[in-house]
């Protein structure tokens, strides 16, 4: 085992930053206040190598292959991760299938206790998990600590509560579902007389992305387990460590073997899961491109499928909004987690009359965004998750400039980026046309496209002019306008006077090319039961 508390990089001065974090050479009021880093000091043990978690044990992959997991902030190899092949996927699916009947028969209140224990252990090991998440993925420690880990625990707590209330949960919804889906009249009548009996789907193959690794694992596992399913979960290849730590937690709390299996690997491993005949449901979160491939592969089978895909979400600021508040919403909408957020507010629509003011205030606000060591508690913008993703973002920055938009960078271009690791300055484009690539495609980085509108009708038209439909933000002082606009936007989640707020009780998911199915809340449970 090796111990590493991550990169200990000296702080980086930001021109224009005020107060205690100001750099030398600033106004006399702030001069002499050198930046003082506040690095997270917790040490986290990381094994040199991680195997696959199948049937309650860590076992070497039949492929005998391992790949490196890298800290994107300093390019150091953190560990070697097993690469599961088709035979390994098969072993995991067999374990899940064998464990499923017993797990489903377990008294629901006992299932709840197991899920509750996961939540408690996540809370107890929260600091360790936060550090690990930040080291493996590059996100600021304040985000891992205050968002990812607490929300992951919340998902397990929330769904532990549902485990013994499924009959109640689907009383009327279940009846409607059987009416909608059941062609068998007798079954329909029986169901409506007896009430509905939701039963588990079976073995769930769950494939997740790298932007919220442990949180996405929680979104997938918690509802599936509450409904009596067993799982084979695959984290993304750049961020496997917290899912594997979750496997250790399962061992610690004597979770029944085989109920949760965690296998690691890249796209080929995911493909083997999708093609496995004994998987009853695929729950996928990731890119629209891969989502379409999975939809095709599942189309000729009786697998259930839910897809949580990409987005290009509009954030609309009306002239009657509180502009200072909206600026914070713009910043958290696009720069939270380096913009690696499916529902990022990456298209900003500003009422023409306040455009100059918004751009000026946003420019000012961005001078105080601190980019650097993700383990520093002062950091606002961490490292880009991988070299490949950084290259993708650079391609979009070039496309934006070559199509004629103007690039504005926060974290002044005079300030050097850290010499090692993958970094991108938070930035925004003005002079963006709806036809520009940067206005149409998901960039998945800290890049904002700013556009304007004259009337609410134009704002709605332009906001909906996208193949995606995941989320949207509306900023206005008027309640009636808020409800009117929200009703007309085609997006799964709409935030009013806020952005990027999540709760386990609140369903999340998209329309159009952002996928189908919901995660969280009662709606999320629906994808894990049959009637
Ligand atoms: P990705 O589609 O490349 O990969 C996602 C997962 O799928 C990874 O585990 C990957 O190994 C696996 N995979 C890759 N190819 C596969 C294949 N052919 N068959 C099966 N599995 C395969 O996406 P990413 O780059 O990891 O994640 C970013 C994307 O995820 C963005 O588009 C983002 O919007 C989306 N996302 C959506 C949500 C949501 O809830 N809607 C949440 C987070 C991320």
XYZ file of C-alpha atoms and ligand atoms in Angstrom, residues 207-212 216 219 234-237 265-268 270-271 274 284-288 290-291 293-294 308-311 341-342 389 442 444 470 508 514 519, ligand 1:
85
model
C -22.498 1.574 -16.698
C -21.419 4.985 -15.411
C -19.268 7.947 -16.539
C -16.285 9.684 -14.950
C -17.680 13.053 -13.959
C -19.377 12.039 -10.680
C -23.349 7.964 -10.234
C -27.704 6.757 -8.332
C -18.904 -0.718 -14.248
C -17.271 2.617 -13.411
C -15.563 4.642 -16.143
C -11.984 3.696 -16.888
C -12.572 -1.709 -17.748
C -13.272 0.528 -20.705
C -15.807 0.505 -23.560
C -15.235 -3.147 -24.509
C -19.303 -2.148 -21.137
C -20.134 -3.664 -24.504
C -24.725 -4.855 -22.882
C -26.419 3.623 -18.751
C -25.151 7.099 -17.991
C -22.727 8.542 -20.500
C -22.449 10.135 -23.899
C -25.296 10.279 -26.386
C -22.515 5.495 -26.823
C -26.128 5.647 -25.614
C -25.090 2.204 -29.711
C -26.488 0.652 -26.544
C -29.019 9.230 -19.039
C -27.092 11.008 -21.757
C -25.544 14.332 -22.688
C -26.874 17.863 -22.707
C -21.569 18.092 -15.909
C -24.251 16.582 -18.151
C -10.949 15.192 -22.658
C -21.751 19.262 -25.778
C -18.077 18.893 -21.374
C -31.737 17.548 -20.085
C -33.477 13.579 -12.870
C -30.558 13.390 -23.490
C -33.106 8.602 -11.645
P -18.911 7.647 -22.446
O -20.198 7.396 -23.136
O -17.692 7.700 -23.249
O -18.654 6.534 -21.342
C -19.585 6.261 -20.325
C -19.397 4.848 -19.845
O -19.701 3.962 -20.908
C -17.970 4.509 -19.418
O -18.036 3.637 -18.318
C -17.410 3.787 -20.640
O -16.383 2.903 -20.329
C -18.628 3.052 -21.148
N -18.629 2.734 -22.575
C -17.929 3.343 -23.563
N -18.223 2.771 -24.754
C -19.137 1.800 -24.512
C -19.853 0.874 -25.341
N -19.692 0.820 -26.661
N -20.732 0.037 -24.741
C -20.936 0.083 -23.411
N -20.281 0.918 -22.577
C -19.395 1.782 -23.120
O -19.145 8.964 -21.608
P -18.122 9.702 -20.672
O -17.179 10.448 -21.509
O -17.574 8.747 -19.645
O -19.092 10.657 -19.862
C -19.463 11.878 -20.320
C -20.866 11.829 -20.883
O -21.777 11.367 -19.889
C -21.351 13.199 -21.265
O -21.969 13.154 -22.515
C -22.348 13.530 -20.176
O -23.309 14.463 -20.562
C -22.917 12.208 -19.857
N -23.533 12.200 -18.512
C -24.894 12.174 -18.424
C -25.509 12.202 -17.178
C -27.007 12.192 -17.055
O -27.496 11.918 -15.963
N -27.743 12.468 -18.100
C -24.732 12.236 -16.017
C -23.354 12.266 -16.149
C -22.768 12.238 -17.416
